[in-house]
Amino acid sequence: MKMFLEKTGVIRLGIIVMLGSLLFLICGCSPRSKVVQRVDTAMGTIVSQTLYQKEGTKKEGESILQEVIACIQNLEQEQLSRRLPGAEVYQINQAAGEKEGIRVSEELKMQLETCMEISEASEGAFDITIGKIVQLWDIDGWAEGAAADEFVIPSDAALEAALTDSGYEKVEIAPGTVKLPANVQMDMGAVGKGIALDRIRALLEQYKVEGAVISVGGSVLTYGAKPEGGSWNVGIVNPADTSQNIGVLKLSGGWCVSTSGDYERYVEKDGIRYHHIIDPSTGKPADSGVRSVTILTRNGLYSDALSTACFILGSERGMALAEQFGAEALFVLEDGSLAMTEGMQEYFCLSNAGK
Ligand code: AMP
Ligand code: MG
Protein backbone atom coordinates (compact mmCIF):
# COMPACT_ATOMS: atom_id res chain seq x y z
CA MET A 1 0.00 0.00 0.00
CA LYS A 2 2.75 2.39 1.02
CA MET A 3 4.65 1.43 -2.07
CA PHE A 4 1.58 2.26 -4.24
CA LEU A 5 1.20 5.74 -2.63
CA GLU A 6 4.84 6.48 -3.16
CA LYS A 7 4.52 5.49 -6.82
CA THR A 8 1.44 7.71 -7.48
CA GLY A 9 3.26 10.55 -5.72
CA VAL A 10 6.16 10.17 -8.13
CA ILE A 11 3.79 10.02 -11.11
CA ARG A 12 1.98 13.20 -9.93
CA LEU A 13 5.29 15.00 -9.49
CA GLY A 14 6.25 13.86 -12.99
CA ILE A 15 3.03 15.27 -14.47
CA ILE A 16 3.52 18.61 -12.66
CA VAL A 17 7.11 18.85 -13.96
CA MET A 18 5.92 18.00 -17.50
CA LEU A 19 3.11 20.59 -17.39
CA GLY A 20 5.55 23.14 -16.03
CA SER A 21 8.02 22.60 -18.85
CA LEU A 22 5.19 22.66 -21.43
CA LEU A 23 4.09 26.05 -20.08
CA PHE A 24 7.68 27.25 -20.18
CA LEU A 25 7.95 26.05 -23.75
CA ILE A 26 4.75 27.90 -24.81
CA CYS A 27 5.83 31.10 -23.08
CA GLY A 28 9.37 30.72 -24.35
CA CYS A 29 8.23 30.25 -27.95
CA SER A 30 5.88 33.21 -28.09
CA PRO A 31 6.62 36.13 -25.84
CA ARG A 32 3.67 38.46 -25.52
CA SER A 33 3.10 41.03 -28.25
CA LYS A 34 2.60 44.68 -27.61
CA VAL A 35 0.61 46.96 -29.89
CA VAL A 36 1.72 50.56 -30.36
CA GLN A 37 -0.03 53.30 -32.35
CA ARG A 38 0.78 56.79 -33.50
CA VAL A 39 -0.54 59.50 -35.85
CA ASP A 40 1.74 62.23 -37.27
CA THR A 41 2.02 64.64 -40.16
CA ALA A 42 4.88 64.04 -42.57
CA MET A 43 5.38 64.62 -46.31
CA GLY A 44 2.46 67.05 -46.15
CA THR A 45 0.03 64.31 -45.21
CA ILE A 46 -1.24 62.22 -42.30
CA VAL A 47 0.83 59.19 -41.33
CA SER A 48 -0.98 56.66 -39.22
CA GLN A 49 0.75 53.61 -37.73
CA THR A 50 -0.34 50.48 -35.84
CA LEU A 51 2.48 48.09 -35.05
CA TYR A 52 2.80 44.81 -33.16
CA GLN A 53 6.18 43.94 -31.68
CA LYS A 54 7.07 41.05 -29.38
CA GLU A 55 8.05 42.14 -25.88
CA GLY A 56 11.72 41.86 -25.12
CA THR A 57 12.69 42.49 -28.77
CA LYS A 58 15.84 44.56 -29.11
CA LYS A 59 14.05 47.47 -30.74
CA GLU A 60 10.96 48.68 -28.86
CA GLY A 61 7.78 49.31 -30.87
CA GLU A 62 7.64 53.01 -29.88
CA SER A 63 11.11 53.76 -31.23
CA ILE A 64 10.30 51.96 -34.48
CA LEU A 65 7.27 54.24 -34.94
CA GLN A 66 9.58 57.19 -34.46
CA GLU A 67 12.07 55.84 -36.96
CA VAL A 68 9.34 55.38 -39.56
CA ILE A 69 8.54 59.11 -39.33
CA ALA A 70 12.24 60.02 -39.60
CA CYS A 71 12.52 57.74 -42.63
CA ILE A 72 9.63 59.55 -44.41
CA GLN A 73 11.10 62.95 -43.55
CA ASN A 74 14.53 61.97 -44.87
CA LEU A 75 13.02 60.69 -48.08
CA GLU A 76 11.38 64.04 -48.65
CA GLN A 77 14.31 66.21 -47.55
CA GLU A 78 17.08 64.29 -49.30
CA GLN A 79 15.37 62.91 -52.35
CA LEU A 80 11.89 63.84 -53.51
CA SER A 81 11.02 67.43 -52.56
CA ARG A 82 10.98 70.11 -55.22
CA ARG A 83 10.90 72.80 -52.56
CA LEU A 84 13.69 71.78 -50.17
CA PRO A 85 17.19 72.67 -51.46
CA GLY A 86 18.77 69.51 -50.01
CA ALA A 87 16.62 67.21 -52.14
CA GLU A 88 17.86 65.57 -55.34
CA VAL A 89 14.68 66.47 -57.24
CA TYR A 90 15.05 70.14 -56.22
CA GLN A 91 18.61 70.12 -57.56
CA ILE A 92 17.61 68.46 -60.84
CA ASN A 93 14.90 71.12 -61.32
CA GLN A 94 17.33 73.94 -60.46
CA ALA A 95 19.80 72.65 -63.02
CA ALA A 96 17.23 72.39 -65.83
CA GLY A 97 18.78 73.67 -69.05
CA GLU A 98 22.37 73.34 -67.82
CA LYS A 99 24.90 71.39 -69.85
CA GLU A 100 25.84 68.97 -67.12
CA GLY A 101 23.32 66.63 -65.52
CA ILE A 102 22.96 66.30 -61.75
CA ARG A 103 24.62 63.35 -60.04
CA VAL A 104 21.88 61.29 -58.36
CA SER A 105 21.64 58.31 -56.03
CA GLU A 106 21.12 54.87 -57.52
CA GLU A 107 17.79 54.72 -55.64
CA LEU A 108 16.41 57.86 -57.30
CA LYS A 109 17.69 56.76 -60.70
CA MET A 110 15.79 53.47 -60.38
CA GLN A 111 12.65 55.28 -59.24
CA LEU A 112 12.84 57.63 -62.22
CA GLU A 113 13.27 54.68 -64.56
CA THR A 114 10.14 53.07 -63.11
CA CYS A 115 8.26 56.36 -63.58
CA MET A 116 9.34 56.39 -67.25
CA GLU A 117 8.12 52.81 -67.63
CA ILE A 118 4.65 53.77 -66.31
CA SER A 119 4.60 56.90 -68.47
CA GLU A 120 5.25 54.87 -71.59
CA ALA A 121 2.74 52.16 -70.66
CA SER A 122 0.06 54.78 -69.87
CA GLU A 123 0.81 56.69 -73.09
CA GLY A 124 1.80 59.78 -71.14
CA ALA A 125 -1.19 59.87 -68.75
CA PHE A 126 1.33 59.53 -65.94
CA ASP A 127 4.03 62.14 -66.32
CA ILE A 128 6.30 63.51 -63.58
CA THR A 129 7.38 66.45 -65.79
CA ILE A 130 4.11 68.30 -65.15
CA GLY A 131 5.82 70.33 -62.39
CA LYS A 132 5.07 73.69 -64.05
CA ILE A 133 1.40 72.81 -64.48
CA VAL A 134 1.15 71.78 -60.82
CA GLN A 135 2.65 75.19 -59.94
CA LEU A 136 0.23 77.05 -62.22
CA TRP A 137 -2.75 75.45 -60.50
CA ASP A 138 -1.00 76.07 -57.14
CA ILE A 139 -1.88 72.54 -56.01
CA ASP A 140 0.54 72.74 -53.07
CA GLY A 141 -1.24 75.90 -51.94
CA TRP A 142 -4.57 74.05 -51.74
CA ALA A 143 -3.02 71.54 -49.39
CA GLU A 144 -2.15 74.41 -47.11
CA GLY A 145 -5.77 75.48 -47.07
CA ALA A 146 -5.84 78.31 -49.65
CA ALA A 147 -9.24 80.00 -49.70
CA ALA A 148 -11.36 79.28 -52.78
CA ASP A 149 -11.94 83.00 -53.46
CA GLU A 150 -8.18 83.52 -53.83
CA PHE A 151 -7.96 80.69 -56.29
CA VAL A 152 -7.25 81.80 -59.87
CA ILE A 153 -7.95 79.41 -62.73
CA PRO A 154 -4.86 79.39 -65.00
CA SER A 155 -5.46 80.79 -68.48
CA ASP A 156 -5.48 78.42 -71.45
CA ALA A 157 -2.46 80.29 -72.87
CA ALA A 158 -0.47 79.75 -69.66
CA LEU A 159 -1.44 76.07 -69.59
CA GLU A 160 -0.47 75.60 -73.23
CA ALA A 161 2.93 77.16 -72.63
CA ALA A 162 3.47 74.93 -69.58
CA LEU A 163 2.42 71.90 -71.63
CA THR A 164 5.12 72.54 -74.19
CA ASP A 165 7.59 72.51 -71.28
CA SER A 166 6.51 69.07 -70.15
CA GLY A 167 6.83 65.54 -71.50
CA TYR A 168 8.43 62.52 -69.82
CA GLU A 169 10.56 61.76 -72.88
CA LYS A 170 12.46 64.99 -72.17
CA VAL A 171 14.07 63.52 -69.03
CA GLU A 172 17.62 62.36 -69.77
CA ILE A 173 18.69 59.53 -67.48
CA ALA A 174 22.36 58.66 -68.04
CA PRO A 175 24.50 56.38 -65.85
CA GLY A 176 24.72 58.29 -62.54
CA THR A 177 23.20 61.56 -63.75
CA VAL A 178 19.82 63.06 -64.62
CA LYS A 179 19.25 66.11 -66.81
CA LEU A 180 16.24 68.24 -67.76
CA PRO A 181 15.94 70.70 -70.65
CA ALA A 182 15.39 74.38 -69.79
CA ASN A 183 12.01 75.14 -68.17
CA VAL A 184 11.07 71.49 -67.55
CA GLN A 185 10.24 70.77 -63.91
CA MET A 186 9.72 67.47 -62.14
CA ASP A 187 7.08 66.73 -59.50
CA MET A 188 7.13 63.44 -57.61
CA GLY A 189 3.85 64.05 -55.78
CA ALA A 190 2.21 61.08 -57.50
CA VAL A 191 4.74 58.54 -56.22
CA GLY A 192 6.27 59.90 -52.99
CA LYS A 193 3.90 58.13 -50.63
CA GLY A 194 4.30 54.83 -52.41
CA ILE A 195 8.09 55.11 -52.34
CA ALA A 196 7.79 55.82 -48.61
CA LEU A 197 5.98 52.49 -48.17
CA ASP A 198 8.85 50.63 -49.85
CA ARG A 199 11.37 52.26 -47.50
CA ILE A 200 9.19 51.57 -44.46
CA ARG A 201 8.86 47.89 -45.40
CA ALA A 202 12.67 47.56 -45.42
CA LEU A 203 12.78 49.13 -41.94
CA LEU A 204 10.15 46.73 -40.55
CA GLU A 205 12.07 43.78 -42.00
CA GLN A 206 15.29 45.02 -40.41
CA TYR A 207 13.66 45.18 -36.94
CA LYS A 208 11.81 41.88 -37.40
CA VAL A 209 8.47 43.51 -36.65
CA GLU A 210 5.65 41.02 -36.11
CA GLY A 211 2.88 42.92 -37.87
CA ALA A 212 1.96 46.46 -38.91
CA VAL A 213 -0.43 48.54 -40.95
CA ILE A 214 0.94 51.95 -41.89
CA SER A 215 -0.74 54.60 -44.02
CA VAL A 216 1.02 57.57 -45.60
CA GLY A 217 -1.83 59.68 -46.98
CA GLY A 218 -3.69 57.57 -49.52
CA SER A 219 -1.07 54.79 -49.56
CA VAL A 220 -1.22 51.91 -47.09
CA LEU A 221 1.25 49.11 -46.31
CA THR A 222 0.22 45.87 -44.65
CA TYR A 223 3.07 43.93 -43.07
CA GLY A 224 3.34 40.57 -41.30
CA ALA A 225 0.44 39.31 -39.19
CA LYS A 226 -1.62 40.27 -36.16
CA PRO A 227 -0.79 38.09 -33.15
CA GLU A 228 -4.50 37.35 -32.65
CA GLY A 229 -4.84 36.37 -36.33
CA GLY A 230 -7.31 37.77 -38.88
CA SER A 231 -6.84 40.07 -41.83
CA TRP A 232 -5.66 43.65 -42.07
CA ASN A 233 -8.66 45.73 -43.09
CA VAL A 234 -8.00 48.71 -45.35
CA GLY A 235 -11.02 51.00 -45.76
CA ILE A 236 -11.97 52.40 -49.17
CA VAL A 237 -13.35 55.91 -48.76
CA ASN A 238 -16.69 56.80 -50.31
CA PRO A 239 -15.88 59.84 -52.51
CA ALA A 240 -19.50 61.04 -52.18
CA ASP A 241 -19.23 61.08 -48.37
CA THR A 242 -15.64 60.94 -47.19
CA SER A 243 -16.69 60.25 -43.59
CA GLN A 244 -17.83 56.80 -44.76
CA ASN A 245 -16.19 53.81 -46.38
CA ILE A 246 -17.77 52.08 -49.34
CA GLY A 247 -16.02 48.91 -48.30
CA VAL A 248 -12.82 47.34 -47.06
CA LEU A 249 -10.01 45.29 -48.51
CA LYS A 250 -9.27 42.27 -46.34
CA LEU A 251 -5.57 41.60 -46.75
CA SER A 252 -2.71 39.54 -45.42
CA GLY A 253 0.68 41.17 -44.86
CA GLY A 254 2.87 42.27 -47.76
CA TRP A 255 0.50 44.48 -49.77
CA CYS A 256 0.58 48.12 -50.86
CA VAL A 257 -2.74 49.85 -51.43
CA SER A 258 -2.78 53.31 -53.05
CA THR A 259 -5.84 55.41 -53.73
CA SER A 260 -6.06 58.49 -55.95
CA GLY A 261 -9.30 60.42 -55.50
CA ASP A 262 -10.78 63.76 -56.52
CA TYR A 263 -11.70 64.35 -52.85
CA GLU A 264 -8.11 64.28 -51.58
CA ARG A 265 -7.05 67.75 -52.66
CA TYR A 266 -9.30 70.20 -54.46
CA VAL A 267 -10.78 73.69 -54.65
CA GLU A 268 -14.37 74.42 -55.56
CA LYS A 269 -15.20 77.56 -57.51
CA ASP A 270 -18.57 78.45 -59.03
CA GLY A 271 -19.82 74.95 -58.36
CA ILE A 272 -16.92 73.28 -60.19
CA ARG A 273 -14.46 71.04 -58.40
CA TYR A 274 -10.83 71.47 -59.46
CA HIS A 275 -8.83 68.52 -58.17
CA HIS A 276 -5.14 67.68 -58.10
CA ILE A 277 -4.85 64.90 -60.71
CA ILE A 278 -3.86 66.52 -63.98
CA ASP A 279 -4.47 65.13 -67.44
CA PRO A 280 -1.19 65.89 -69.27
CA SER A 281 -3.04 66.04 -72.60
CA THR A 282 -5.02 69.12 -71.46
CA GLY A 283 -3.12 70.49 -68.45
CA LYS A 284 -6.45 70.43 -66.56
CA PRO A 285 -7.86 68.20 -63.82
CA ALA A 286 -8.61 64.79 -65.35
CA ASP A 287 -12.23 64.25 -66.33
CA SER A 288 -12.46 60.52 -67.01
CA GLY A 289 -15.69 59.62 -65.23
CA VAL A 290 -13.78 58.36 -62.19
CA ARG A 291 -13.95 59.65 -58.61
CA SER A 292 -11.32 57.35 -57.14
CA VAL A 293 -9.01 54.50 -58.08
CA THR A 294 -7.47 52.03 -55.66
CA ILE A 295 -4.53 49.88 -56.73
CA LEU A 296 -3.33 46.78 -54.92
CA THR A 297 0.23 45.54 -55.60
CA ARG A 298 3.26 44.22 -53.75
CA ASN A 299 5.27 47.38 -54.49
CA GLY A 300 4.59 50.88 -53.17
CA LEU A 301 6.02 52.88 -56.07
CA TYR A 302 4.00 50.91 -58.63
CA SER A 303 0.80 51.12 -56.59
CA ASP A 304 1.08 54.90 -56.25
CA ALA A 305 2.11 55.56 -59.86
CA LEU A 306 -0.62 53.29 -61.21
CA SER A 307 -3.37 54.81 -59.07
CA THR A 308 -2.60 58.24 -60.54
CA ALA A 309 -2.26 56.88 -64.10
CA CYS A 310 -5.51 54.88 -63.87
CA PHE A 311 -7.45 57.88 -62.58
CA ILE A 312 -6.52 59.81 -65.72
CA LEU A 313 -7.14 56.89 -68.09
CA GLY A 314 -10.59 56.05 -66.71
CA SER A 315 -11.92 52.62 -65.81
CA GLU A 316 -11.59 50.78 -69.12
CA ARG A 317 -8.08 51.77 -70.14
CA GLY A 318 -7.02 51.96 -66.50
CA MET A 319 -8.11 48.40 -65.82
CA ALA A 320 -6.04 47.20 -68.81
CA LEU A 321 -3.00 49.14 -67.56
CA ALA A 322 -3.29 47.69 -64.03
CA GLU A 323 -3.55 44.17 -65.45
CA GLN A 324 -0.48 44.77 -67.60
CA PHE A 325 1.47 45.27 -64.35
CA GLY A 326 -0.17 42.37 -62.52
CA ALA A 327 -1.95 44.84 -60.20
CA GLU A 328 -5.55 44.76 -58.97
CA ALA A 329 -7.71 47.86 -59.42
CA LEU A 330 -10.97 49.20 -58.00
CA PHE A 331 -12.68 52.22 -59.58
CA VAL A 332 -15.43 54.29 -57.99
CA LEU A 333 -17.21 55.94 -60.90
CA GLU A 334 -19.02 59.27 -61.01
CA ASP A 335 -22.45 57.62 -60.79
CA GLY A 336 -21.36 55.81 -57.61
CA SER A 337 -21.01 52.41 -59.28
CA LEU A 338 -17.90 50.25 -58.91
CA ALA A 339 -15.67 48.57 -61.48
CA MET A 340 -12.89 46.22 -60.48
CA THR A 341 -10.46 43.64 -61.79
CA GLU A 342 -11.41 40.02 -61.22
CA GLY A 343 -8.62 39.51 -58.70
CA MET A 344 -9.78 42.48 -56.61
CA GLN A 345 -13.10 40.74 -55.90
CA GLU A 346 -11.23 38.26 -53.73
CA TYR A 347 -10.24 41.03 -51.28
CA PHE A 348 -13.04 43.61 -51.49
CA CYS A 349 -16.03 43.52 -49.13
CA LEU A 350 -18.80 46.04 -49.61
CA SER A 351 -19.79 47.91 -46.45
CA ASN A 352 -23.31 47.38 -45.07
CA ALA A 353 -26.08 49.82 -45.87
CA GLY A 354 -24.03 51.39 -48.62
CA LYS A 355 -21.50 52.73 -46.11
P1 AMP B 1 -1.90 60.95 -56.32
O1 AMP B 1 -2.71 61.52 -55.21
O2 AMP B 1 -0.99 59.85 -55.93
O3 AMP B 1 -2.74 60.56 -57.48
O4 AMP B 1 -0.92 62.10 -56.81
C1 AMP B 1 -1.37 63.36 -57.20
C2 AMP B 1 -0.21 64.30 -57.25
O5 AMP B 1 0.67 63.90 -58.31
C3 AMP B 1 -0.58 65.74 -57.55
O6 AMP B 1 -0.72 66.47 -56.36
C4 AMP B 1 0.58 66.22 -58.40
O7 AMP B 1 1.64 66.63 -57.56
C5 AMP B 1 1.02 64.97 -59.13
N1 AMP B 1 0.34 64.73 -60.41
C6 AMP B 1 -0.86 65.21 -60.84
N2 AMP B 1 -1.16 64.74 -62.07
C7 AMP B 1 -0.14 63.93 -62.43
C8 AMP B 1 0.14 63.15 -63.59
N3 AMP B 1 -0.69 63.11 -64.63
N4 AMP B 1 1.30 62.43 -63.61
C9 AMP B 1 2.17 62.47 -62.59
N5 AMP B 1 1.96 63.21 -61.48
C10 AMP B 1 0.83 63.92 -61.38
MG1 MG C 1 -0.31 58.15 -56.92
PDB file of C-alpha atoms and ligand atoms in Angstrom, residues 125-128 130 134 139 187 189-191 259-260 264-265 276-280 304 307-308 312, ligand 1:
ATOM      1  CA  ALA A 125      -1.192  59.866 -68.751  1.00  0.00           C
ATOM      2  CA  PHE A 126       1.326  59.526 -65.940  1.00  0.00           C
ATOM      3  CA  ASP A 127       4.030  62.138 -66.318  1.00  0.00           C
ATOM      4  CA  ILE A 128       6.304  63.513 -63.582  1.00  0.00           C
ATOM      5  CA  ILE A 130       4.105  68.296 -65.149  1.00  0.00           C
ATOM      6  CA  VAL A 134       1.155  71.777 -60.817  1.00  0.00           C
ATOM      7  CA  ILE A 139      -1.884  72.538 -56.013  1.00  0.00           C
ATOM      8  CA  ASP A 187       7.082  66.735 -59.504  1.00  0.00           C
ATOM      9  CA  GLY A 189       3.851  64.047 -55.782  1.00  0.00           C
ATOM     10  CA  ALA A 190       2.205  61.080 -57.501  1.00  0.00           C
ATOM     11  CA  VAL A 191       4.740  58.542 -56.215  1.00  0.00           C
ATOM     12  CA  THR A 259      -5.840  55.410 -53.726  1.00  0.00           C
ATOM     13  CA  SER A 260      -6.059  58.487 -55.947  1.00  0.00           C
ATOM     14  CA  GLU A 264      -8.112  64.276 -51.576  1.00  0.00           C
ATOM     15  CA  ARG A 265      -7.047  67.750 -52.661  1.00  0.00           C
ATOM     16  CA  HIS A 276      -5.135  67.677 -58.100  1.00  0.00           C
ATOM     17  CA  ILE A 277      -4.845  64.898 -60.706  1.00  0.00           C
ATOM     18  CA  ILE A 278      -3.855  66.515 -63.979  1.00  0.00           C
ATOM     19  CA  ASP A 279      -4.470  65.129 -67.439  1.00  0.00           C
ATOM     20  CA  PRO A 280      -1.195  65.885 -69.275  1.00  0.00           C
ATOM     21  CA  ASP A 304       1.085  54.903 -56.250  1.00  0.00           C
ATOM     22  CA  SER A 307      -3.365  54.814 -59.072  1.00  0.00           C
ATOM     23  CA  THR A 308      -2.605  58.241 -60.541  1.00  0.00           C
ATOM     24  CA  ILE A 312      -6.521  59.809 -65.724  1.00  0.00           C
TER      25      ILE A 312
HETATM   26  P1  AMP B   1      -1.904  60.950 -56.315  1.00  0.00           P
HETATM   27  O1  AMP B   1      -2.707  61.524 -55.205  1.00  0.00           O
HETATM   28  O2  AMP B   1      -0.986  59.854 -55.926  1.00  0.00           O
HETATM   29  O3  AMP B   1      -2.741  60.562 -57.483  1.00  0.00           O
HETATM   30  O4  AMP B   1      -0.919  62.097 -56.814  1.00  0.00           O
HETATM   31  C1  AMP B   1      -1.370  63.359 -57.203  1.00  0.00           C
HETATM   32  C2  AMP B   1      -0.206  64.297 -57.255  1.00  0.00           C
HETATM   33  O5  AMP B   1       0.672  63.899 -58.308  1.00  0.00           O
HETATM   34  C3  AMP B   1      -0.578  65.736 -57.545  1.00  0.00           C
HETATM   35  O6  AMP B   1      -0.722  66.473 -56.356  1.00  0.00           O
HETATM   36  C4  AMP B   1       0.582  66.220 -58.395  1.00  0.00           C
HETATM   37  O7  AMP B   1       1.637  66.632 -57.558  1.00  0.00           O
HETATM   38  C5  AMP B   1       1.022  64.971 -59.133  1.00  0.00           C
HETATM   39  N1  AMP B   1       0.344  64.731 -60.410  1.00  0.00           N
HETATM   40  C6  AMP B   1      -0.856  65.211 -60.840  1.00  0.00           C
HETATM   41  N2  AMP B   1      -1.165  64.738 -62.066  1.00  0.00           N
HETATM   42  C7  AMP B   1      -0.142  63.925 -62.429  1.00  0.00           C
HETATM   43  C8  AMP B   1       0.142  63.145 -63.589  1.00  0.00           C
HETATM   44  N3  AMP B   1      -0.686  63.110 -64.631  1.00  0.00           N
HETATM   45  N4  AMP B   1       1.297  62.434 -63.614  1.00  0.00           N
HETATM   46  C9  AMP B   1       2.172  62.472 -62.586  1.00  0.00           C
HETATM   47  N5  AMP B   1       1.962  63.207 -61.477  1.00  0.00           N
HETATM   48  C10 AMP B   1       0.834  63.921 -61.382  1.00  0.00           C
END
